[in-house]
XYZ file of N, CA, C and O in Angstrom:
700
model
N 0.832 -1.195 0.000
C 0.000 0.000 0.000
C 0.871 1.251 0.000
O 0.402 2.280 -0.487
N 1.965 1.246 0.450
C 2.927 2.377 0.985
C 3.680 2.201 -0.559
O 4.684 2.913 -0.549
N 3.608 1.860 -1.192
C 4.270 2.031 -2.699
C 2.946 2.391 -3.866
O 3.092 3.053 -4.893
N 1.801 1.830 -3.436
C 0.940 2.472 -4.440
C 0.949 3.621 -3.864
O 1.236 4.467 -4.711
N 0.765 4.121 -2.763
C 0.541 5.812 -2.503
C 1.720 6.887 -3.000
O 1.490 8.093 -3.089
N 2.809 6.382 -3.261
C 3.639 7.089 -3.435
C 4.707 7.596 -2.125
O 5.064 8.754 -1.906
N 5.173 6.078 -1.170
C 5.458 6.771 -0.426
C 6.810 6.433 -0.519
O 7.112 5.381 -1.082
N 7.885 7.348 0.066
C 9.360 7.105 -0.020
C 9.280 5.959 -0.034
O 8.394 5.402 0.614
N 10.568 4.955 -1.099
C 11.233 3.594 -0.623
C 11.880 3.087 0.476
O 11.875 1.944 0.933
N 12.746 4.639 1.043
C 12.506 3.930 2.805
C 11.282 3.218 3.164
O 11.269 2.005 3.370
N 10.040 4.128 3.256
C 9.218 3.605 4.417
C 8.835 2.457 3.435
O 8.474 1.536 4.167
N 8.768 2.192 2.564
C 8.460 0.938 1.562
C 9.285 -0.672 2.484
O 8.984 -1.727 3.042
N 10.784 0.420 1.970
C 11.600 -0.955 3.056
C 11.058 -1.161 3.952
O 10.483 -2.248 4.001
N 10.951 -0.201 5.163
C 10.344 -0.426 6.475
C 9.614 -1.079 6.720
O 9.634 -1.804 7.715
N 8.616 -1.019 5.766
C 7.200 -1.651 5.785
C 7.587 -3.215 5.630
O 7.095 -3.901 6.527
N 8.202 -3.779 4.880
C 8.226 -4.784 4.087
C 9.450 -5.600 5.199
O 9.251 -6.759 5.566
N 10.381 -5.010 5.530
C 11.449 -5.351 6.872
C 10.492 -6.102 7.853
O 10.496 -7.279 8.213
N 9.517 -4.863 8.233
C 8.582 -5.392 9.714
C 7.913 -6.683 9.410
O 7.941 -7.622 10.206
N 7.048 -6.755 7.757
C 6.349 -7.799 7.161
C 7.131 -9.140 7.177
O 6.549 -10.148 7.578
N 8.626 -9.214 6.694
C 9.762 -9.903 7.017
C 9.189 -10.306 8.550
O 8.550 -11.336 8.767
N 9.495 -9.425 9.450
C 9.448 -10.186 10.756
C 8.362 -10.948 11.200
O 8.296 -12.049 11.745
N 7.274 -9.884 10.748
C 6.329 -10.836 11.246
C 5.776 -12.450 10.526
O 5.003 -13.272 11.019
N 6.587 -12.492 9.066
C 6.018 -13.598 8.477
C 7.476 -13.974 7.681
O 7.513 -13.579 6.516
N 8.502 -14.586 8.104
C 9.721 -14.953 8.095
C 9.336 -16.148 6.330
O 10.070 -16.347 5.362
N 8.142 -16.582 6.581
C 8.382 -17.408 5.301
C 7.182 -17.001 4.175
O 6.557 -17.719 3.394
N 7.140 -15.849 4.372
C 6.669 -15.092 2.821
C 7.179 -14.877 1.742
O 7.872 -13.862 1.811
N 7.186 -15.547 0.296
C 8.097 -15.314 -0.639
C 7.586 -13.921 -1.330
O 8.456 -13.327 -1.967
N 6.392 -13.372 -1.289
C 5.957 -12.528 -1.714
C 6.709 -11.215 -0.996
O 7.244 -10.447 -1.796
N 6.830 -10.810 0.680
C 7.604 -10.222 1.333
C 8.910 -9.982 0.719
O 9.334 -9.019 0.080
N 9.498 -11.202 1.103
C 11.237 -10.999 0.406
C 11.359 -10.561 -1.194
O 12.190 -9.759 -1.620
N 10.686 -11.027 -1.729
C 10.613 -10.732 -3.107
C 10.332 -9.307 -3.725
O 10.744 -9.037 -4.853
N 9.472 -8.211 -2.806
C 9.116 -7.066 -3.269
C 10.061 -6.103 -1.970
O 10.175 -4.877 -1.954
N 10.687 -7.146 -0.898
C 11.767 -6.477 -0.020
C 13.008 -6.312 -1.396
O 13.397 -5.164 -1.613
N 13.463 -7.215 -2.088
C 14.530 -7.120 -2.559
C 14.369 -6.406 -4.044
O 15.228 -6.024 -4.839
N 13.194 -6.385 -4.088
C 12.542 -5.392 -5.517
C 13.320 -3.456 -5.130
O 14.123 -2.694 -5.668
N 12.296 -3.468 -3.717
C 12.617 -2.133 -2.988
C 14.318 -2.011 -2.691
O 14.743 -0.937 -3.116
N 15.234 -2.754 -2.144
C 15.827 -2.497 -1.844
C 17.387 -2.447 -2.857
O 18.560 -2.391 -2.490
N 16.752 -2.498 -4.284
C 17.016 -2.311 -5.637
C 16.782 -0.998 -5.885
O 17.581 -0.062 -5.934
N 15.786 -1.017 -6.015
C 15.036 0.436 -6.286
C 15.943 1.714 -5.743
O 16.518 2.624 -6.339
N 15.788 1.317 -4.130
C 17.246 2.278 -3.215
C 18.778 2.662 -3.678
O 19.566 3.607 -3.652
N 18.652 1.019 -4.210
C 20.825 1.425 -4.651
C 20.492 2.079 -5.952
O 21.310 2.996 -6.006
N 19.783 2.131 -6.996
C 19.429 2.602 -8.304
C 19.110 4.307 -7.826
O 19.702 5.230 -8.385
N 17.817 4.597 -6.418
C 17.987 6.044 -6.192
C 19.018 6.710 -5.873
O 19.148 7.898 -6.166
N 20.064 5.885 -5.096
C 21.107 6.254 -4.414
C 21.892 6.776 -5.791
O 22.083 7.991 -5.841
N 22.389 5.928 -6.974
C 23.348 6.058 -7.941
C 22.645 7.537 -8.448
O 23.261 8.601 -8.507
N 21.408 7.368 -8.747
C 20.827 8.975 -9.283
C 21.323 10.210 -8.437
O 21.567 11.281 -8.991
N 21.429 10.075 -7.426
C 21.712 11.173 -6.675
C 22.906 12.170 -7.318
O 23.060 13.388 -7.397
N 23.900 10.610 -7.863
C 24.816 11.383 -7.967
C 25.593 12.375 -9.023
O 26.664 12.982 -9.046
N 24.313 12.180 -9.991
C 23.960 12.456 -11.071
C 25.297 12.580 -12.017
O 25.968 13.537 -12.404
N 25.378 10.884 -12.244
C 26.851 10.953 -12.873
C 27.931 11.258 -12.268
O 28.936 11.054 -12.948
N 28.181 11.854 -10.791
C 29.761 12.005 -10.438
C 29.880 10.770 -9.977
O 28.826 10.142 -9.865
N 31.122 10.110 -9.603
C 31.692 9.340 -9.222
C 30.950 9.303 -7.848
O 30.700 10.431 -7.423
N 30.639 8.524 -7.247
C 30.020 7.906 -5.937
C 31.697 7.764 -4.929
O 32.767 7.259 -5.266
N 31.364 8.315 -3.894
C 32.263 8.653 -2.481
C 32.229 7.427 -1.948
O 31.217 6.789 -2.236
N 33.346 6.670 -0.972
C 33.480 5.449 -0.770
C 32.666 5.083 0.147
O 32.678 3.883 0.422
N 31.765 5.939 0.861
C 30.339 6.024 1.704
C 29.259 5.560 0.950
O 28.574 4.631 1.378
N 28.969 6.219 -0.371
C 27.958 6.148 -1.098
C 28.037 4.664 -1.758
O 27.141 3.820 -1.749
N 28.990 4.584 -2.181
C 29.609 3.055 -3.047
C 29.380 2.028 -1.707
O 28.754 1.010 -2.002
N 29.660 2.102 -0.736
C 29.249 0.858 0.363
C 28.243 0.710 0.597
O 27.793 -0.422 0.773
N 27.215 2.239 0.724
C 25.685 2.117 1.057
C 24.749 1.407 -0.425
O 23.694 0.773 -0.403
N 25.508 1.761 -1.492
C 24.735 0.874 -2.840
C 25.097 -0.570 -2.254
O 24.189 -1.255 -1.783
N 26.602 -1.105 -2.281
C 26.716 -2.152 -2.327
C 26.017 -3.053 -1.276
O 25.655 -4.211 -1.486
N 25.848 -2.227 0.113
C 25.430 -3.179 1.359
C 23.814 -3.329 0.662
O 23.269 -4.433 0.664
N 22.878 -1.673 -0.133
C 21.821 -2.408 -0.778
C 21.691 -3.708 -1.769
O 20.876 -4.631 -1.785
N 22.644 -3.453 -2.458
C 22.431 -4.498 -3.542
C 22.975 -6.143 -2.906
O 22.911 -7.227 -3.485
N 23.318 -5.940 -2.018
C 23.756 -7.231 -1.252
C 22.581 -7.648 -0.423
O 22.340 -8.855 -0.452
N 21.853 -6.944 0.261
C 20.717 -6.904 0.879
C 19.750 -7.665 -0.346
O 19.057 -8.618 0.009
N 19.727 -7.294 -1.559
C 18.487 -6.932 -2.314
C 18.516 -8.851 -2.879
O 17.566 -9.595 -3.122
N 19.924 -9.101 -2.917
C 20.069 -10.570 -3.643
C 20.073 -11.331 -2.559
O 20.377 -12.514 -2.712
N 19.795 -10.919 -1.437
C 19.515 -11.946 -0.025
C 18.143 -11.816 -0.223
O 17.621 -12.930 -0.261
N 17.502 -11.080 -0.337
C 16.094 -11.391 0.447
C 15.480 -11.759 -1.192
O 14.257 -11.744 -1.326
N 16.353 -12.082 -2.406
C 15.526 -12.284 -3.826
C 15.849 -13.524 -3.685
O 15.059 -14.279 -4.252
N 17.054 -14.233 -2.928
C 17.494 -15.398 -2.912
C 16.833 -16.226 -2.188
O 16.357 -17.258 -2.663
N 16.700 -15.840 -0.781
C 15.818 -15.898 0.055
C 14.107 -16.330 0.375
O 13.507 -16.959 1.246
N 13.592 -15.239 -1.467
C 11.969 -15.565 -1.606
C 12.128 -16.906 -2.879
O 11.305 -17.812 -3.009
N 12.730 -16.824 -3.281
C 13.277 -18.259 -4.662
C 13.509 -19.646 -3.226
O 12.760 -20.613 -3.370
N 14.319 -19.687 -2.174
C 14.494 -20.704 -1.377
C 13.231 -21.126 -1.216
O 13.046 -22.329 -1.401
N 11.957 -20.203 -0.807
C 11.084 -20.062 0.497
C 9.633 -21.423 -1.269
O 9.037 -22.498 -1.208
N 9.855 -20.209 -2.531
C 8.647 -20.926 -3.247
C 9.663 -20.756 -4.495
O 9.708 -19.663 -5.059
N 10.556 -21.925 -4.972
C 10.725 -22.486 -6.154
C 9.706 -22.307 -7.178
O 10.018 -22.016 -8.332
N 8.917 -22.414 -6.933
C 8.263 -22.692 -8.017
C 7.020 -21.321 -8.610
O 6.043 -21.372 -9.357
N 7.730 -20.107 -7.777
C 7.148 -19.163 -8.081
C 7.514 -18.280 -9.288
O 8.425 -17.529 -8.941
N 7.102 -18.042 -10.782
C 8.236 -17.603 -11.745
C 8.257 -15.892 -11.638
O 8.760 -15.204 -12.527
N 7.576 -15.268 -10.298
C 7.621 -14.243 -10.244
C 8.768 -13.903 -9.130
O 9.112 -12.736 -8.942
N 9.308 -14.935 -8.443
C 10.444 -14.898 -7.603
C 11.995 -14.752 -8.582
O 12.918 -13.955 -8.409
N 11.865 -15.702 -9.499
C 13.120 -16.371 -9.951
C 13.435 -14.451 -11.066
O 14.473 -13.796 -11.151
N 11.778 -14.116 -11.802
C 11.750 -12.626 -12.619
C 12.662 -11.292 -11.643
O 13.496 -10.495 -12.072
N 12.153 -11.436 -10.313
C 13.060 -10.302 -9.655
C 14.531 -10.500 -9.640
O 15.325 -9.570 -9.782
N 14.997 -12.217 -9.395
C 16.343 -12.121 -8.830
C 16.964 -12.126 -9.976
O 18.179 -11.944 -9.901
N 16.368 -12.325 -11.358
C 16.876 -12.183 -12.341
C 16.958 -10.434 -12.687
O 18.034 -9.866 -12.878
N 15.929 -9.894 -12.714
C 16.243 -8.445 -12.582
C 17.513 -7.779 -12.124
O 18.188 -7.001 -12.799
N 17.803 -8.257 -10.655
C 18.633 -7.646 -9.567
C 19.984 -8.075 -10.156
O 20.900 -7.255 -10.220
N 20.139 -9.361 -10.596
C 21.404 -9.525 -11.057
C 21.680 -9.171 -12.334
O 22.900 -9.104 -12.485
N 21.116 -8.933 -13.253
C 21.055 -8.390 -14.410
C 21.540 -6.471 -14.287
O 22.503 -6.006 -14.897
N 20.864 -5.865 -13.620
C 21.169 -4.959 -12.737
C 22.721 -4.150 -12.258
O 23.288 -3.057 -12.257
N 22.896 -5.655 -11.859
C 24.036 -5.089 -11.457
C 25.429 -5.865 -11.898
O 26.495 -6.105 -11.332
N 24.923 -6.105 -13.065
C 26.135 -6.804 -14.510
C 27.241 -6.253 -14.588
O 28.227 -6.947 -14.837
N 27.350 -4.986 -14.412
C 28.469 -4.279 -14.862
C 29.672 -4.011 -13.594
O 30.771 -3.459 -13.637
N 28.973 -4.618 -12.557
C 29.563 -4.183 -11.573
C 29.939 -5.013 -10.507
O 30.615 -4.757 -9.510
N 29.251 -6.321 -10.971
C 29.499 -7.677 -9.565
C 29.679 -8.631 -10.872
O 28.944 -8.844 -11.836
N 31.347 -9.259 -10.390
C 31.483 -10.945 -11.340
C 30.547 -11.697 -11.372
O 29.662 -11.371 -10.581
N 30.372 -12.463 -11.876
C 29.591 -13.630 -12.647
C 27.715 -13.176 -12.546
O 26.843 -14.046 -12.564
N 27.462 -11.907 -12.459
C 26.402 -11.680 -12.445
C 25.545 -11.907 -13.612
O 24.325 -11.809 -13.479
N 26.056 -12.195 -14.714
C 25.626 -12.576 -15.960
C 24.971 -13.711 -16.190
O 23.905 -13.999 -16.732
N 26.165 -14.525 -15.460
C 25.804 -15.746 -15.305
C 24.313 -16.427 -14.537
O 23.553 -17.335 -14.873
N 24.350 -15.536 -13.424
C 23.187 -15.707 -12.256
C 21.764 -15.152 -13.167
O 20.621 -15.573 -12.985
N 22.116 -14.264 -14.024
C 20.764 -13.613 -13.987
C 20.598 -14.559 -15.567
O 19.792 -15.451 -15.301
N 20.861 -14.643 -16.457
C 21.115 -15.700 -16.931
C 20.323 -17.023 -16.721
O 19.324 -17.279 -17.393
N 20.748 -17.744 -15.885
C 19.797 -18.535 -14.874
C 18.653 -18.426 -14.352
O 17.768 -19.262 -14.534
N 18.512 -17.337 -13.602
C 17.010 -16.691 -13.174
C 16.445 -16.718 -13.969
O 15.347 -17.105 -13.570
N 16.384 -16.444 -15.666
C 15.501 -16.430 -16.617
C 15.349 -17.730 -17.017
O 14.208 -18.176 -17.146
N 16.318 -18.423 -17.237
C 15.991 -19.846 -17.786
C 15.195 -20.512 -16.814
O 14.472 -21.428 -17.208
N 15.211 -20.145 -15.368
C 14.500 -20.984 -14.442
C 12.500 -20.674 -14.353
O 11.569 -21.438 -14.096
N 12.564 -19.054 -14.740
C 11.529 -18.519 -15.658
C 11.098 -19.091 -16.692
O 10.079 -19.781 -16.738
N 11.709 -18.891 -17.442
C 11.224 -20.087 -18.614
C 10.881 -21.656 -18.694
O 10.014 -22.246 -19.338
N 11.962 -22.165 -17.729
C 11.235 -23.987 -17.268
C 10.075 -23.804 -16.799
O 9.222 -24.540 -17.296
N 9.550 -22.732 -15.632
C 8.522 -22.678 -14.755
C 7.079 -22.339 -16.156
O 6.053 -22.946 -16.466
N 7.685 -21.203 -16.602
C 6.598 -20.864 -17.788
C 7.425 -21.031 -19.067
O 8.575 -20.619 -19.216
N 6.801 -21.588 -19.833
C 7.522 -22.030 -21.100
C 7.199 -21.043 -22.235
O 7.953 -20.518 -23.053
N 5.819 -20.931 -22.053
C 4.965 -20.103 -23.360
C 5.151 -18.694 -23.198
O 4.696 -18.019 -24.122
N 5.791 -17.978 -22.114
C 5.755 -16.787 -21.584
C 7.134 -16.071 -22.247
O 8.250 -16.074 -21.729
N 6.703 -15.374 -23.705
C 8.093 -14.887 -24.447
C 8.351 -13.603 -23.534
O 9.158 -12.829 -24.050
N 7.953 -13.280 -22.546
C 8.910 -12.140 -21.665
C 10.312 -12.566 -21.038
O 11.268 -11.829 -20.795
N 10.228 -13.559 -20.892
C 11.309 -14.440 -19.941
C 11.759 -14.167 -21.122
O 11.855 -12.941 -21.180
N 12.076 -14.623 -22.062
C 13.070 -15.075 -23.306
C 14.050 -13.545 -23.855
O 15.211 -13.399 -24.237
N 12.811 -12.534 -23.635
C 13.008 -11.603 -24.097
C 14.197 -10.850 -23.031
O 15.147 -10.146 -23.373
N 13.873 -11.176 -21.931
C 14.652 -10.545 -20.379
C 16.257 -11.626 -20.617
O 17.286 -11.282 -20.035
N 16.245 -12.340 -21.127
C 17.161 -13.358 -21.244
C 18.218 -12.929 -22.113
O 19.383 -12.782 -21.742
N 17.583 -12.631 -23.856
C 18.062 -12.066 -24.696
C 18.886 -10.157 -24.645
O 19.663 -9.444 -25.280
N 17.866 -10.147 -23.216
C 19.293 -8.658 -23.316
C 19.963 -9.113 -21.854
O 20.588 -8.291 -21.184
N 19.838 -10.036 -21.563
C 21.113 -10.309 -20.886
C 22.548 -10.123 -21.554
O 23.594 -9.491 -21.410
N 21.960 -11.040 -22.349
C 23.100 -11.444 -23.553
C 23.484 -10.170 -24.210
O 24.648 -9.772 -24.243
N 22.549 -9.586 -24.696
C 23.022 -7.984 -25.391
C 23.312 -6.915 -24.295
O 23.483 -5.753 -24.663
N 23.374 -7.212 -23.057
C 24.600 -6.263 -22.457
C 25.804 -6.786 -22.580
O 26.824 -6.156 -22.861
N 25.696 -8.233 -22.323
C 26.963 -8.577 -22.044
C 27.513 -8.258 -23.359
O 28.395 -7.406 -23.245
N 27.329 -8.606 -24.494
C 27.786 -8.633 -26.057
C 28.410 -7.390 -26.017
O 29.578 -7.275 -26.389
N 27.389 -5.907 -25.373
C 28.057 -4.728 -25.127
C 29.073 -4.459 -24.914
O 29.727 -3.832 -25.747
N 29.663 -4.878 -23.559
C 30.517 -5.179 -22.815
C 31.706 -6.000 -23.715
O 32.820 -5.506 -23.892
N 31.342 -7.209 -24.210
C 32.800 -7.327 -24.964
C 32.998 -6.615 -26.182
O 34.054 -6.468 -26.797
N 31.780 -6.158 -26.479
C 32.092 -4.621 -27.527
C 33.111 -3.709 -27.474
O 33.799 -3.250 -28.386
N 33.125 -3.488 -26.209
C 34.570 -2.336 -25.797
C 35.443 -2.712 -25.705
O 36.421 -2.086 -26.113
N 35.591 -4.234 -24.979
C 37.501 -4.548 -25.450
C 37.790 -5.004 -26.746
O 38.793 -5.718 -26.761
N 37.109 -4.791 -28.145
C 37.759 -5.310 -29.227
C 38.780 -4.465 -29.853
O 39.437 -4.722 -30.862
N 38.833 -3.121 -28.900
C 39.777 -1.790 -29.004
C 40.738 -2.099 -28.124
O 41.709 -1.352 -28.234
N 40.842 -2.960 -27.248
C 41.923 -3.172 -26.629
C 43.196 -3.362 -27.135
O 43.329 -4.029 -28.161
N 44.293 -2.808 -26.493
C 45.815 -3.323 -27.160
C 46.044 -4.743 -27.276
O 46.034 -5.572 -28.186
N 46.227 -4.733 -26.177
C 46.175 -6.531 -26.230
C 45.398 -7.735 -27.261
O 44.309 -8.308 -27.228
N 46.777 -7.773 -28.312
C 45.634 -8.429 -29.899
C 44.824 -10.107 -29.190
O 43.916 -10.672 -29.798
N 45.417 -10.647 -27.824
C 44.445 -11.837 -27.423
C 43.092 -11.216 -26.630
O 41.990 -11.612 -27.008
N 43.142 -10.676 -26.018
C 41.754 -9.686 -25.578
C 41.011 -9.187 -26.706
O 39.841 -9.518 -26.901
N 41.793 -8.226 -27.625
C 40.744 -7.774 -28.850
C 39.865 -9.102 -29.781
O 38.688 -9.180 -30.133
N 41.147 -10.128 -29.981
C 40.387 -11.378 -30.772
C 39.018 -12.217 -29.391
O 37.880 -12.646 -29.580
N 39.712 -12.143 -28.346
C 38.645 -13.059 -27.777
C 37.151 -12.340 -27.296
O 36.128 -12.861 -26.851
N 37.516 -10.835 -27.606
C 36.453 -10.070 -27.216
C 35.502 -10.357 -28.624
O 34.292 -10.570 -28.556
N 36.317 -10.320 -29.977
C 35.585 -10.328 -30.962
C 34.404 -11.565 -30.957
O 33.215 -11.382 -31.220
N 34.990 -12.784 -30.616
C 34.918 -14.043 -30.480
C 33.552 -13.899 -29.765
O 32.539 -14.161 -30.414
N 33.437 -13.454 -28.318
C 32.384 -13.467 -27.264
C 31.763 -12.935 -27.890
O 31.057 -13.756 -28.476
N 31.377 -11.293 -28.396
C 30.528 -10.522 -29.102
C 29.718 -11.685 -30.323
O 28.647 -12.276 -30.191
N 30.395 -11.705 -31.134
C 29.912 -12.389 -31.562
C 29.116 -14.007 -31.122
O 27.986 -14.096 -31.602
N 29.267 -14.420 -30.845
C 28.341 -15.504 -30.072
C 27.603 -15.247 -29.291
O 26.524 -15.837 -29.352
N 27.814 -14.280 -28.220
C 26.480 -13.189 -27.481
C 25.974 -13.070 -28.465
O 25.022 -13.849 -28.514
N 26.079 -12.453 -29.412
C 24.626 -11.700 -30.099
C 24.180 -12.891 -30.959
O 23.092 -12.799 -31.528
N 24.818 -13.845 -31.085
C 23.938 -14.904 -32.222
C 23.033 -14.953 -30.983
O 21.941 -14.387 -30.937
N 23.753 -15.923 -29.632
C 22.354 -16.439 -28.713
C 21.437 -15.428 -28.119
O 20.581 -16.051 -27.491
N 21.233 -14.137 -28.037
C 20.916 -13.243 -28.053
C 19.756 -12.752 -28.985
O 18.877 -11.942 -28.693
N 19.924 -13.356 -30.063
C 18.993 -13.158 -31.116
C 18.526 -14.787 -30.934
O 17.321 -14.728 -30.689
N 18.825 -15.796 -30.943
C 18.435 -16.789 -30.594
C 17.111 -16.227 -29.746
O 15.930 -16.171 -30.089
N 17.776 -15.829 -28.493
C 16.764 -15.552 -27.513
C 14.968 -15.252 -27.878
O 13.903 -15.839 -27.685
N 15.380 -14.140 -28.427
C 14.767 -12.684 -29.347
C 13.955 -13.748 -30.196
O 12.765 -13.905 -29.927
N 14.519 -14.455 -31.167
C 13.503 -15.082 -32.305
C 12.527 -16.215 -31.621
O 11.475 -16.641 -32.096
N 13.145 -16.588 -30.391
C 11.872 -17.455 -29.836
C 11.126 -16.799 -29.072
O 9.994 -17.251 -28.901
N 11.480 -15.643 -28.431
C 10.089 -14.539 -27.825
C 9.042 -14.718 -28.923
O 7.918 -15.159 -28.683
N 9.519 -14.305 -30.309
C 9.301 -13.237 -31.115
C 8.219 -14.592 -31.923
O 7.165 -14.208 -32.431
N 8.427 -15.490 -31.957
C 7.935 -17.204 -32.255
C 6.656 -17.555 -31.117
O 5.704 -18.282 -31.402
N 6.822 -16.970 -29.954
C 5.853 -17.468 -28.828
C 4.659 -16.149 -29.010
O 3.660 -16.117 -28.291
């Protein structure tokens, strides 16, 4: 209710923290706890409107986004078999691709585990497919690298990201 009204994502957390306590095995709780507490490290980065984040600010994102993949991890433990659990933690790690190792990988997963749960549901596929097209991004920029084994293996990844990537894309696009 405190998020349809429009109310700060603090008191959102708050709300959803206390809900945590009082009902420890709600996957719905943890799941829109770690939605919110996404939401926070994403307001936090706006703040800084593009400057470099202070080693205060950079710990308070990270302790959120560490928070946010506990309690997404947390609502996936509690109901497997929920494909609206596995959609957030795939979000959160997708999210934060650019900035935590093997996060590609995880979120990656979260969608495919989306997709076993719902098969016919081309959103999953589609959330999957720009996984892949960030990452493809990403080895986009080292094909400028000096280093001619980095530039070739960046070429290498790019390219195979974006075939499975479009892979992805043509079976949304099929469902």
């Amino acid at each position: 209710k405190a998020d349809q009204s429009g109310a700060p994502v603090d008191e959102v957390i708050n709300d959803l923290n206390q809900a945590v306590r009082f009902n420890s095995l709600s996957d719905i709780y943890y799941r829109n706890l770690g939605a919110a507490q996404l939401a926070k490290a994403r307001q936090k980065i706006a703040e800084a409107k593009g400057a470099k984040l202070t080693d205060d600010q950079t710990k308070e994102v990270a302790d959120l986004v560490g928070q946010a993949v506990t309690a997404a991890a947390r609502a996936t433990a509690i109901e497997p078999n929920t494909v609206s659990n596995w959609i957030v933690r795939g979000a959160i790690y997708r999210d934060v691709m650019s900035f935590a190792q093997n996060a590609e990988d995880l979120a990656a997963q979260m969608y495919l585990n989306a997709i076993r749960l719902e098969p016919t549901n081309p959103s999953h596929r589609t959330d999957l497919g720009r996984v892949y097209l960030a990452v493809a991004d990403r080895a986009r920029s080292l094909k400028e690298a000096k280093d001619q084994e980095t530039a070739e293996n960046a070429v290498d990844q790019e390219t195979k990201l974006l075939a499975t990537a479009e892979q992805a894309f043509n079976s949304a696009i099929k469902m």
